[in-house]
């Protein structure tokens, strides 16, 4: 009897897998990727594609993407894990048909600067499967065991990350059973790392405060004491096999994706802000209301996917009577707003050689206590468990006392930069700030917020630029342009809730396993799904994971499996091509 039951189960499982893998067409294809064509350098032609607003034609499309700002573009500093036949390389090739090219940066891609004046220490970060670890050991010879252990944790985190995604893709009741029964923790230590704070982890590994900074230097607004050790380990591991930058700049990403969207019957519209998600009397989403000038146009659709974040989706776009529903409030209570950011953009009349700059980015810290620095910048709703702080930066003292910054030069990273903009260079500086410092101007019109707002944000700009000039003395004399983006700027152009470019806060509460299982792409509103950074983690790869998980739910199939099958096919094809080439050489 048991044997018969097992046989029936096995045949059902095998039949289901065969139907899944062979009975339905995969959304991905080996043949869609073609050799990259010549780069389009004509800005008018690029704008024609990237800045479309042709409404009557677009409303008849099979699917649409609406964008509030003038261009469907997100800032990108660099991205990792794009080596040959990596999963992310395959994904980018699929969604751009191989037309998006990336330039690999030099092995030394980051420098961590700690301290000021004579107390300044610099540590270089190099990519490489084994070189990253060995290079750190040379700089911290007394902490080789700590570095070895941290790299083991990095490797474990990367290998077991699919389990975290699985929590959001398997049925919720099953995910919660695995979490609450303790079976998930027994199955993999990755789940324990997920809920362990980064400070506790690094303090167990080493007492060297500088090395502790290295283990957690990718700041995204959450103090290490309140962030997940697994997510922090993934941040560094992401660049272990190299750092990459899109040839032609970040705008190449939406440019080529938009082409593929149009090829398959869709379109991307800019200057088309969604004002409301339409919900019928049965509580199901059936489209969106989109602003066209002073009018609002209803666009109906069987499925609505929101990529503008949980807070924007649930607190701004849903009808008021839906927002107050308990199930919506429960989803909002799972997360809290992320920290705002301020960016300084500078343009220079000079090449990288003339300015003394390179593609290497610098993460700069005034001291080696990241928890204290980030807590110093917290506001009233940020409470760091077990951490006491005697001082919080006030609005007036903040501009001259920012404790950390990220300095990067996009132009030296892009091999097309001097072709498109000969003799010019640019720099971006990013730091984290409180939204509350700028809140008094939130209702003023963009570019007309008043002299006091301009004066206030320029105080940040001066401090950050002066600090950068200590590292790069030749910048000041070649400066020709400067602009500052505050949390209000991010909110207006990117729709970032409270100006948080990394979306909801990436704190330990968000990565509690119970919350991970519940915070999924489906929403309490039928036919409405959420995607992006709020589903997994921050950055372009975190958003990409959010998109893949959302696609899996909407399509009713695990697109990750499709990608892994494709990865295996491509690896086999590559091996056959190399074998054929070797045989030809031997003849």
mmCIF file of C-alpha atoms in Angstrom, residues 175-543:
data_model
loop_
_atom_site.group_PDB
_atom_site.id
_atom_site.type_symbol
_atom_site.label_atom_id
_atom_site.label_comp_id
_atom_site.label_asym_id
_atom_site.label_seq_id
_atom_site.Cartn_x
_atom_site.Cartn_y
_atom_site.Cartn_z
ATOM 1 C CA UNK A 175 6.976 29.056 4.709
ATOM 2 C CA UNK A 176 5.551 30.020 8.109
ATOM 3 C CA UNK A 177 5.467 26.373 9.203
ATOM 4 C CA UNK A 178 9.152 25.933 8.330
ATOM 5 C CA UNK A 179 10.059 29.163 10.132
ATOM 6 C CA UNK A 180 7.979 28.728 13.281
ATOM 7 C CA UNK A 181 8.748 25.021 13.719
ATOM 8 C CA UNK A 182 12.475 25.747 13.620
ATOM 9 C CA UNK A 183 12.991 23.445 10.634
ATOM 10 C CA UNK A 184 14.355 26.295 8.520
ATOM 11 C CA UNK A 185 17.089 27.038 11.064
ATOM 12 C CA UNK A 186 17.953 23.348 11.267
ATOM 13 C CA UNK A 187 18.168 23.129 7.475
ATOM 14 C CA UNK A 188 20.618 26.004 7.000
ATOM 15 C CA UNK A 189 22.654 28.315 9.213
ATOM 16 C CA UNK A 190 21.962 31.073 6.667
ATOM 17 C CA UNK A 191 18.664 31.736 8.419
ATOM 18 C CA UNK A 192 20.496 32.283 11.710
ATOM 19 C CA UNK A 193 22.903 34.691 10.026
ATOM 20 C CA UNK A 194 19.944 36.568 8.594
ATOM 21 C CA UNK A 195 18.654 37.479 12.051
ATOM 22 C CA UNK A 196 22.077 38.152 13.621
ATOM 23 C CA UNK A 197 23.198 41.772 13.646
ATOM 24 C CA UNK A 198 26.386 42.673 11.803
ATOM 25 C CA UNK A 199 28.083 44.302 14.799
ATOM 26 C CA UNK A 200 27.767 41.176 16.961
ATOM 27 C CA UNK A 201 29.215 39.081 14.155
ATOM 28 C CA UNK A 202 32.284 41.232 13.441
ATOM 29 C CA UNK A 203 33.006 41.783 17.146
ATOM 30 C CA UNK A 204 33.149 38.005 17.587
ATOM 31 C CA UNK A 205 35.630 37.779 14.730
ATOM 32 C CA UNK A 206 38.028 40.613 15.607
ATOM 33 C CA UNK A 207 38.669 43.482 18.001
ATOM 34 C CA UNK A 208 40.338 45.508 15.218
ATOM 35 C CA UNK A 209 37.906 48.392 14.680
ATOM 36 C CA UNK A 210 39.276 49.240 11.224
ATOM 37 C CA UNK A 211 38.748 45.673 10.037
ATOM 38 C CA UNK A 212 35.235 45.761 11.472
ATOM 39 C CA UNK A 213 34.559 48.727 9.183
ATOM 40 C CA UNK A 214 35.919 46.792 6.180
ATOM 41 C CA UNK A 215 33.493 43.956 6.936
ATOM 42 C CA UNK A 216 30.543 46.384 6.835
ATOM 43 C CA UNK A 217 31.645 49.423 4.817
ATOM 44 C CA UNK A 218 28.751 49.408 2.317
ATOM 45 C CA UNK A 219 26.544 51.859 4.211
ATOM 46 C CA UNK A 220 22.896 52.141 3.179
ATOM 47 C CA UNK A 221 21.534 54.076 6.134
ATOM 48 C CA UNK A 222 21.181 51.261 8.663
ATOM 49 C CA UNK A 223 23.787 50.973 11.455
ATOM 50 C CA UNK A 224 25.597 47.602 11.540
ATOM 51 C CA UNK A 225 24.099 47.015 14.991
ATOM 52 C CA UNK A 226 20.654 47.073 13.388
ATOM 53 C CA UNK A 227 21.463 45.384 10.065
ATOM 54 C CA UNK A 228 21.605 41.732 9.033
ATOM 55 C CA UNK A 229 25.040 40.082 9.065
ATOM 56 C CA UNK A 230 24.020 37.953 6.072
ATOM 57 C CA UNK A 231 22.991 40.962 3.964
ATOM 58 C CA UNK A 232 26.212 42.809 4.868
ATOM 59 C CA UNK A 233 28.289 39.753 3.928
ATOM 60 C CA UNK A 234 26.460 39.540 0.597
ATOM 61 C CA UNK A 235 27.334 43.165 -0.152
ATOM 62 C CA UNK A 236 31.076 42.441 -0.165
ATOM 63 C CA UNK A 237 30.709 39.031 -1.792
ATOM 64 C CA UNK A 238 28.808 40.656 -4.654
ATOM 65 C CA UNK A 239 32.087 42.171 -5.933
ATOM 66 C CA UNK A 240 34.319 39.191 -5.273
ATOM 67 C CA UNK A 241 34.351 38.238 -8.975
ATOM 68 C CA UNK A 242 34.774 41.801 -10.190
ATOM 69 C CA UNK A 243 33.068 45.202 -10.410
ATOM 70 C CA UNK A 244 31.447 46.373 -13.646
ATOM 71 C CA UNK A 245 30.048 49.547 -15.177
ATOM 72 C CA UNK A 246 27.699 49.801 -18.203
ATOM 73 C CA UNK A 247 29.470 50.992 -21.346
ATOM 74 C CA UNK A 248 27.895 54.317 -22.267
ATOM 75 C CA UNK A 249 26.654 54.989 -18.739
ATOM 76 C CA UNK A 250 23.639 54.007 -16.656
ATOM 77 C CA UNK A 251 21.150 55.257 -19.278
ATOM 78 C CA UNK A 252 22.148 52.286 -21.467
ATOM 79 C CA UNK A 253 20.197 50.009 -19.118
ATOM 80 C CA UNK A 254 16.703 51.527 -19.692
ATOM 81 C CA UNK A 255 17.597 52.257 -23.334
ATOM 82 C CA UNK A 256 18.082 48.607 -24.244
ATOM 83 C CA UNK A 257 15.385 47.235 -21.934
ATOM 84 C CA UNK A 258 12.858 49.643 -23.471
ATOM 85 C CA UNK A 259 13.719 48.345 -26.945
ATOM 86 C CA UNK A 260 12.952 44.776 -25.867
ATOM 87 C CA UNK A 261 9.715 45.855 -24.178
ATOM 88 C CA UNK A 262 8.582 47.531 -27.387
ATOM 89 C CA UNK A 263 9.586 44.540 -29.493
ATOM 90 C CA UNK A 264 7.179 42.342 -27.557
ATOM 91 C CA UNK A 265 4.214 44.703 -27.678
ATOM 92 C CA UNK A 266 4.765 46.946 -24.669
ATOM 93 C CA UNK A 267 5.961 50.484 -24.074
ATOM 94 C CA UNK A 268 7.536 52.738 -21.458
ATOM 95 C CA UNK A 269 6.056 56.193 -20.867
ATOM 96 C CA UNK A 270 7.778 59.011 -19.005
ATOM 97 C CA UNK A 271 6.173 62.105 -17.487
ATOM 98 C CA UNK A 272 3.197 59.829 -16.814
ATOM 99 C CA UNK A 273 2.723 59.747 -13.025
ATOM 100 C CA UNK A 274 0.215 57.251 -11.663
ATOM 101 C CA UNK A 275 -2.140 59.075 -9.304
ATOM 102 C CA UNK A 276 -4.141 56.090 -8.075
ATOM 103 C CA UNK A 277 -4.493 52.334 -8.348
ATOM 104 C CA UNK A 278 -8.065 51.568 -9.383
ATOM 105 C CA UNK A 279 -9.853 49.066 -7.128
ATOM 106 C CA UNK A 280 -13.367 47.738 -7.779
ATOM 107 C CA UNK A 281 -16.148 47.048 -5.276
ATOM 108 C CA UNK A 282 -14.889 43.475 -4.861
ATOM 109 C CA UNK A 283 -11.474 44.725 -3.698
ATOM 110 C CA UNK A 284 -9.612 43.827 -6.870
ATOM 111 C CA UNK A 285 -7.242 46.123 -8.787
ATOM 112 C CA UNK A 286 -8.311 46.683 -12.381
ATOM 113 C CA UNK A 287 -5.928 49.398 -13.610
ATOM 114 C CA UNK A 288 -4.452 52.793 -12.784
ATOM 115 C CA UNK A 289 -5.329 56.459 -13.106
ATOM 116 C CA UNK A 290 -2.536 58.328 -14.898
ATOM 117 C CA UNK A 291 -2.078 62.085 -15.034
ATOM 118 C CA UNK A 292 -1.885 63.717 -18.454
ATOM 119 C CA UNK A 293 -1.531 67.417 -17.813
ATOM 120 C CA UNK A 294 -4.536 68.393 -15.680
ATOM 121 C CA UNK A 295 -6.517 65.347 -16.780
ATOM 122 C CA UNK A 296 -6.604 61.873 -15.317
ATOM 123 C CA UNK A 297 -6.903 58.946 -17.697
ATOM 124 C CA UNK A 298 -8.022 55.502 -16.578
ATOM 125 C CA UNK A 299 -5.936 52.671 -17.980
ATOM 126 C CA UNK A 300 -7.441 49.254 -17.324
ATOM 127 C CA UNK A 301 -5.356 46.122 -16.886
ATOM 128 C CA UNK A 302 -5.837 42.578 -15.555
ATOM 129 C CA UNK A 303 -2.648 42.883 -13.458
ATOM 130 C CA UNK A 304 -1.026 45.918 -11.811
ATOM 131 C CA UNK A 305 2.606 45.727 -10.651
ATOM 132 C CA UNK A 306 3.981 48.534 -8.487
ATOM 133 C CA UNK A 307 7.729 49.118 -8.355
ATOM 134 C CA UNK A 308 7.593 52.383 -6.395
ATOM 135 C CA UNK A 309 7.872 50.838 -2.934
ATOM 136 C CA UNK A 310 5.477 49.539 -0.306
ATOM 137 C CA UNK A 311 4.896 52.919 1.345
ATOM 138 C CA UNK A 312 4.118 54.706 -1.922
ATOM 139 C CA UNK A 313 1.908 51.853 -3.078
ATOM 140 C CA UNK A 314 -0.126 51.406 0.101
ATOM 141 C CA UNK A 315 -0.128 54.956 1.538
ATOM 142 C CA UNK A 316 -0.323 57.091 -1.620
ATOM 143 C CA UNK A 317 -1.753 55.113 -4.510
ATOM 144 C CA UNK A 318 -4.473 52.931 -3.011
ATOM 145 C CA UNK A 319 -7.901 54.513 -2.468
ATOM 146 C CA UNK A 320 -8.341 55.820 1.116
ATOM 147 C CA UNK A 321 -10.954 53.201 1.993
ATOM 148 C CA UNK A 322 -8.525 50.439 1.010
ATOM 149 C CA UNK A 323 -5.550 51.995 2.832
ATOM 150 C CA UNK A 324 -7.244 51.713 6.230
ATOM 151 C CA UNK A 325 -7.996 48.010 5.937
ATOM 152 C CA UNK A 326 -6.271 45.928 8.670
ATOM 153 C CA UNK A 327 -4.518 43.656 6.167
ATOM 154 C CA UNK A 328 -2.945 46.692 4.457
ATOM 155 C CA UNK A 329 -1.849 48.178 7.775
ATOM 156 C CA UNK A 330 -0.275 44.861 8.770
ATOM 157 C CA UNK A 331 1.876 44.925 5.653
ATOM 158 C CA UNK A 332 2.951 48.496 6.405
ATOM 159 C CA UNK A 333 3.799 47.576 9.994
ATOM 160 C CA UNK A 334 6.308 44.983 8.756
ATOM 161 C CA UNK A 335 8.714 47.672 7.541
ATOM 162 C CA UNK A 336 9.736 51.232 8.317
ATOM 163 C CA UNK A 337 10.893 54.079 6.046
ATOM 164 C CA UNK A 338 14.495 53.997 4.884
ATOM 165 C CA UNK A 339 16.967 56.778 5.523
ATOM 166 C CA UNK A 340 17.110 59.709 3.129
ATOM 167 C CA UNK A 341 20.131 60.444 0.990
ATOM 168 C CA UNK A 342 21.871 63.525 -0.321
ATOM 169 C CA UNK A 343 23.914 63.512 -3.516
ATOM 170 C CA UNK A 344 26.362 66.084 -4.823
ATOM 171 C CA UNK A 345 26.959 66.051 -8.590
ATOM 172 C CA UNK A 346 30.055 67.845 -9.891
ATOM 173 C CA UNK A 347 31.311 68.406 -13.433
ATOM 174 C CA UNK A 348 34.915 69.212 -14.343
ATOM 175 C CA UNK A 349 36.700 70.614 -17.351
ATOM 176 C CA UNK A 350 39.490 68.043 -17.430
ATOM 177 C CA UNK A 351 40.325 64.396 -18.033
ATOM 178 C CA UNK A 352 40.905 61.795 -15.331
ATOM 179 C CA UNK A 353 44.660 62.188 -15.767
ATOM 180 C CA UNK A 354 44.471 65.971 -15.416
ATOM 181 C CA UNK A 355 42.296 65.690 -12.301
ATOM 182 C CA UNK A 356 44.247 62.902 -10.623
ATOM 183 C CA UNK A 357 41.172 60.671 -10.380
ATOM 184 C CA UNK A 358 40.420 57.069 -11.377
ATOM 185 C CA UNK A 359 37.630 54.512 -11.532
ATOM 186 C CA UNK A 360 38.333 53.567 -7.900
ATOM 187 C CA UNK A 361 35.518 54.613 -5.540
ATOM 188 C CA UNK A 362 36.242 55.809 -2.019
ATOM 189 C CA UNK A 363 34.171 55.110 1.089
ATOM 190 C CA UNK A 364 35.253 57.755 3.581
ATOM 191 C CA UNK A 365 34.641 57.646 7.362
ATOM 192 C CA UNK A 366 35.687 60.187 9.979
ATOM 193 C CA UNK A 367 36.354 57.385 12.473
ATOM 194 C CA UNK A 368 36.071 53.611 12.774
ATOM 195 C CA UNK A 369 32.846 53.386 14.783
ATOM 196 C CA UNK A 370 30.126 53.012 12.143
ATOM 197 C CA UNK A 371 27.395 52.411 14.709
ATOM 198 C CA UNK A 372 28.156 55.672 16.529
ATOM 199 C CA UNK A 373 28.379 57.632 13.266
ATOM 200 C CA UNK A 374 25.072 56.372 11.915
ATOM 201 C CA UNK A 375 23.275 56.629 15.262
ATOM 202 C CA UNK A 376 24.540 60.226 15.455
ATOM 203 C CA UNK A 377 22.403 60.892 12.365
ATOM 204 C CA UNK A 378 19.265 59.060 13.520
ATOM 205 C CA UNK A 379 15.971 60.808 14.188
ATOM 206 C CA UNK A 380 13.222 60.161 16.718
ATOM 207 C CA UNK A 381 11.664 57.106 15.058
ATOM 208 C CA UNK A 382 14.997 55.293 14.757
ATOM 209 C CA UNK A 383 15.731 53.338 17.921
ATOM 210 C CA UNK A 384 18.828 51.185 18.042
ATOM 211 C CA UNK A 385 18.237 48.412 20.563
ATOM 212 C CA UNK A 386 20.778 48.430 23.377
ATOM 213 C CA UNK A 387 22.734 51.366 21.981
ATOM 214 C CA UNK A 388 22.909 54.603 23.931
ATOM 215 C CA UNK A 389 23.960 57.837 22.283
ATOM 216 C CA UNK A 390 24.412 61.150 24.027
ATOM 217 C CA UNK A 391 24.024 63.328 20.948
ATOM 218 C CA UNK A 392 21.931 63.429 17.794
ATOM 219 C CA UNK A 393 22.871 65.746 14.940
ATOM 220 C CA UNK A 394 20.474 68.683 14.809
ATOM 221 C CA UNK A 395 19.336 70.327 11.613
ATOM 222 C CA UNK A 396 21.582 73.374 11.953
ATOM 223 C CA UNK A 397 24.777 71.554 12.858
ATOM 224 C CA UNK A 398 24.301 68.682 10.390
ATOM 225 C CA UNK A 399 25.749 70.156 7.151
ATOM 226 C CA UNK A 400 29.237 70.649 8.581
ATOM 227 C CA UNK A 401 29.290 67.421 10.598
ATOM 228 C CA UNK A 402 28.402 64.640 8.169
ATOM 229 C CA UNK A 403 30.567 61.686 9.334
ATOM 230 C CA UNK A 404 30.773 59.593 6.143
ATOM 231 C CA UNK A 405 30.564 59.839 2.375
ATOM 232 C CA UNK A 406 30.923 57.772 -0.787
ATOM 233 C CA UNK A 407 32.928 59.376 -3.620
ATOM 234 C CA UNK A 408 32.788 57.940 -7.124
ATOM 235 C CA UNK A 409 33.785 59.060 -10.631
ATOM 236 C CA UNK A 410 31.511 57.627 -13.360
ATOM 237 C CA UNK A 411 33.553 59.014 -16.280
ATOM 238 C CA UNK A 412 36.775 56.990 -15.735
ATOM 239 C CA UNK A 413 34.660 53.829 -15.396
ATOM 240 C CA UNK A 414 33.017 54.278 -18.789
ATOM 241 C CA UNK A 415 35.225 53.565 -21.842
ATOM 242 C CA UNK A 416 32.795 55.629 -23.947
ATOM 243 C CA UNK A 417 32.991 58.712 -21.727
ATOM 244 C CA UNK A 418 35.773 60.555 -23.552
ATOM 245 C CA UNK A 419 34.149 59.750 -26.907
ATOM 246 C CA UNK A 420 30.812 61.210 -25.858
ATOM 247 C CA UNK A 421 32.190 64.001 -23.654
ATOM 248 C CA UNK A 422 35.842 64.657 -24.610
ATOM 249 C CA UNK A 423 37.904 66.482 -22.016
ATOM 250 C CA UNK A 424 35.140 66.320 -19.383
ATOM 251 C CA UNK A 425 34.768 64.369 -16.135
ATOM 252 C CA UNK A 426 32.146 64.025 -13.429
ATOM 253 C CA UNK A 427 31.950 63.059 -9.779
ATOM 254 C CA UNK A 428 29.134 61.900 -7.502
ATOM 255 C CA UNK A 429 29.241 62.096 -3.705
ATOM 256 C CA UNK A 430 26.588 60.295 -1.669
ATOM 257 C CA UNK A 431 25.828 60.516 2.022
ATOM 258 C CA UNK A 432 22.890 59.652 4.266
ATOM 259 C CA UNK A 433 20.758 62.416 5.808
ATOM 260 C CA UNK A 434 17.551 62.831 7.764
ATOM 261 C CA UNK A 435 14.431 63.633 5.771
ATOM 262 C CA UNK A 436 13.310 65.817 8.707
ATOM 263 C CA UNK A 437 16.140 68.270 8.075
ATOM 264 C CA UNK A 438 14.466 69.206 4.765
ATOM 265 C CA UNK A 439 10.834 68.606 5.653
ATOM 266 C CA UNK A 440 9.887 72.281 6.058
ATOM 267 C CA UNK A 441 10.262 72.716 2.267
ATOM 268 C CA UNK A 442 8.345 69.569 1.241
ATOM 269 C CA UNK A 443 5.308 71.516 -0.043
ATOM 270 C CA UNK A 444 7.306 74.045 -2.064
ATOM 271 C CA UNK A 445 7.591 73.657 -5.868
ATOM 272 C CA UNK A 446 10.710 72.026 -7.299
ATOM 273 C CA UNK A 447 13.415 74.514 -8.376
ATOM 274 C CA UNK A 448 11.492 77.240 -6.532
ATOM 275 C CA UNK A 449 11.897 76.185 -2.929
ATOM 276 C CA UNK A 450 13.431 79.466 -1.833
ATOM 277 C CA UNK A 451 16.815 80.981 -0.999
ATOM 278 C CA UNK A 452 16.932 79.447 2.495
ATOM 279 C CA UNK A 453 16.578 75.930 1.038
ATOM 280 C CA UNK A 454 19.326 76.591 -1.531
ATOM 281 C CA UNK A 455 21.604 78.020 1.141
ATOM 282 C CA UNK A 456 20.979 75.054 3.443
ATOM 283 C CA UNK A 457 21.633 72.325 0.880
ATOM 284 C CA UNK A 458 24.703 74.187 -0.397
ATOM 285 C CA UNK A 459 26.185 74.022 3.088
ATOM 286 C CA UNK A 460 26.184 70.218 2.713
ATOM 287 C CA UNK A 461 27.672 70.576 -0.765
ATOM 288 C CA UNK A 462 30.523 72.788 0.462
ATOM 289 C CA UNK A 463 31.441 70.474 3.313
ATOM 290 C CA UNK A 464 31.382 67.345 1.129
ATOM 291 C CA UNK A 465 33.290 68.968 -1.729
ATOM 292 C CA UNK A 466 35.942 70.391 0.617
ATOM 293 C CA UNK A 467 36.350 66.930 2.123
ATOM 294 C CA UNK A 468 36.706 65.383 -1.359
ATOM 295 C CA UNK A 469 39.319 67.989 -2.291
ATOM 296 C CA UNK A 470 41.498 66.763 0.585
ATOM 297 C CA UNK A 471 41.584 63.401 -1.204
ATOM 298 C CA UNK A 472 41.761 64.880 -4.721
ATOM 299 C CA UNK A 473 43.501 68.306 -4.559
ATOM 300 C CA UNK A 474 43.223 69.047 -8.296
ATOM 301 C CA UNK A 475 39.403 69.055 -8.363
ATOM 302 C CA UNK A 476 38.728 72.603 -7.177
ATOM 303 C CA UNK A 477 40.448 74.500 -9.986
ATOM 304 C CA UNK A 478 38.694 72.444 -12.690
ATOM 305 C CA UNK A 479 35.133 72.619 -11.277
ATOM 306 C CA UNK A 480 32.580 73.990 -13.773
ATOM 307 C CA UNK A 481 29.243 72.588 -12.553
ATOM 308 C CA UNK A 482 27.636 71.508 -9.305
ATOM 309 C CA UNK A 483 24.171 70.502 -8.186
ATOM 310 C CA UNK A 484 22.733 68.965 -5.029
ATOM 311 C CA UNK A 485 19.965 66.384 -4.741
ATOM 312 C CA UNK A 486 18.276 66.268 -1.339
ATOM 313 C CA UNK A 487 15.637 63.814 -0.100
ATOM 314 C CA UNK A 488 13.040 66.195 -1.590
ATOM 315 C CA UNK A 489 14.778 65.930 -4.979
ATOM 316 C CA UNK A 490 14.766 62.138 -4.763
ATOM 317 C CA UNK A 491 11.100 62.207 -3.852
ATOM 318 C CA UNK A 492 10.164 64.478 -6.776
ATOM 319 C CA UNK A 493 12.182 62.829 -9.547
ATOM 320 C CA UNK A 494 12.375 59.220 -8.352
ATOM 321 C CA UNK A 495 9.227 59.034 -6.250
ATOM 322 C CA UNK A 496 11.389 57.817 -3.329
ATOM 323 C CA UNK A 497 9.320 57.819 -0.146
ATOM 324 C CA UNK A 498 10.915 60.360 2.241
ATOM 325 C CA UNK A 499 13.843 60.550 -0.205
ATOM 326 C CA UNK A 500 15.107 57.049 0.601
ATOM 327 C CA UNK A 501 16.806 55.781 -2.574
ATOM 328 C CA UNK A 502 17.257 52.338 -0.979
ATOM 329 C CA UNK A 503 13.501 52.209 -0.235
ATOM 330 C CA UNK A 504 12.371 50.686 3.086
ATOM 331 C CA UNK A 505 14.888 50.379 5.907
ATOM 332 C CA UNK A 506 17.074 47.281 5.679
ATOM 333 C CA UNK A 507 16.999 46.612 9.392
ATOM 334 C CA UNK A 508 16.867 43.362 11.365
ATOM 335 C CA UNK A 509 13.102 43.587 11.839
ATOM 336 C CA UNK A 510 12.603 43.505 8.082
ATOM 337 C CA UNK A 511 14.815 40.414 7.832
ATOM 338 C CA UNK A 512 13.118 38.556 10.653
ATOM 339 C CA UNK A 513 12.276 35.199 9.086
ATOM 340 C CA UNK A 514 8.585 35.544 9.877
ATOM 341 C CA UNK A 515 8.493 38.910 8.098
ATOM 342 C CA UNK A 516 10.539 37.562 5.184
ATOM 343 C CA UNK A 517 7.935 34.851 4.694
ATOM 344 C CA UNK A 518 5.006 37.290 4.880
ATOM 345 C CA UNK A 519 6.418 40.261 2.953
ATOM 346 C CA UNK A 520 5.912 38.919 -0.548
ATOM 347 C CA UNK A 521 5.004 40.199 -3.992
ATOM 348 C CA UNK A 522 1.306 39.391 -3.638
ATOM 349 C CA UNK A 523 -0.735 41.995 -1.768
ATOM 350 C CA UNK A 524 -4.088 41.948 0.065
ATOM 351 C CA UNK A 525 -5.535 43.617 -3.058
ATOM 352 C CA UNK A 526 -6.306 41.023 -5.714
ATOM 353 C CA UNK A 527 -4.408 41.516 -9.023
ATOM 354 C CA UNK A 528 -1.985 43.981 -7.360
ATOM 355 C CA UNK A 529 1.658 42.987 -6.928
ATOM 356 C CA UNK A 530 4.703 44.830 -5.574
ATOM 357 C CA UNK A 531 8.269 44.486 -6.813
ATOM 358 C CA UNK A 532 11.672 46.138 -6.401
ATOM 359 C CA UNK A 533 14.017 46.674 -3.451
ATOM 360 C CA UNK A 534 11.328 46.123 -0.819
ATOM 361 C CA UNK A 535 11.012 42.456 -1.721
ATOM 362 C CA UNK A 536 14.570 41.305 -1.063
ATOM 363 C CA UNK A 537 17.416 43.799 -0.620
ATOM 364 C CA UNK A 538 18.759 47.136 -1.797
ATOM 365 C CA UNK A 539 20.532 48.131 -4.993
ATOM 366 C CA UNK A 540 20.076 47.126 -8.607
ATOM 367 C CA UNK A 541 20.579 43.412 -7.909
ATOM 368 C CA UNK A 542 18.147 43.527 -4.977
ATOM 369 C CA UNK A 543 15.595 45.185 -7.276
#
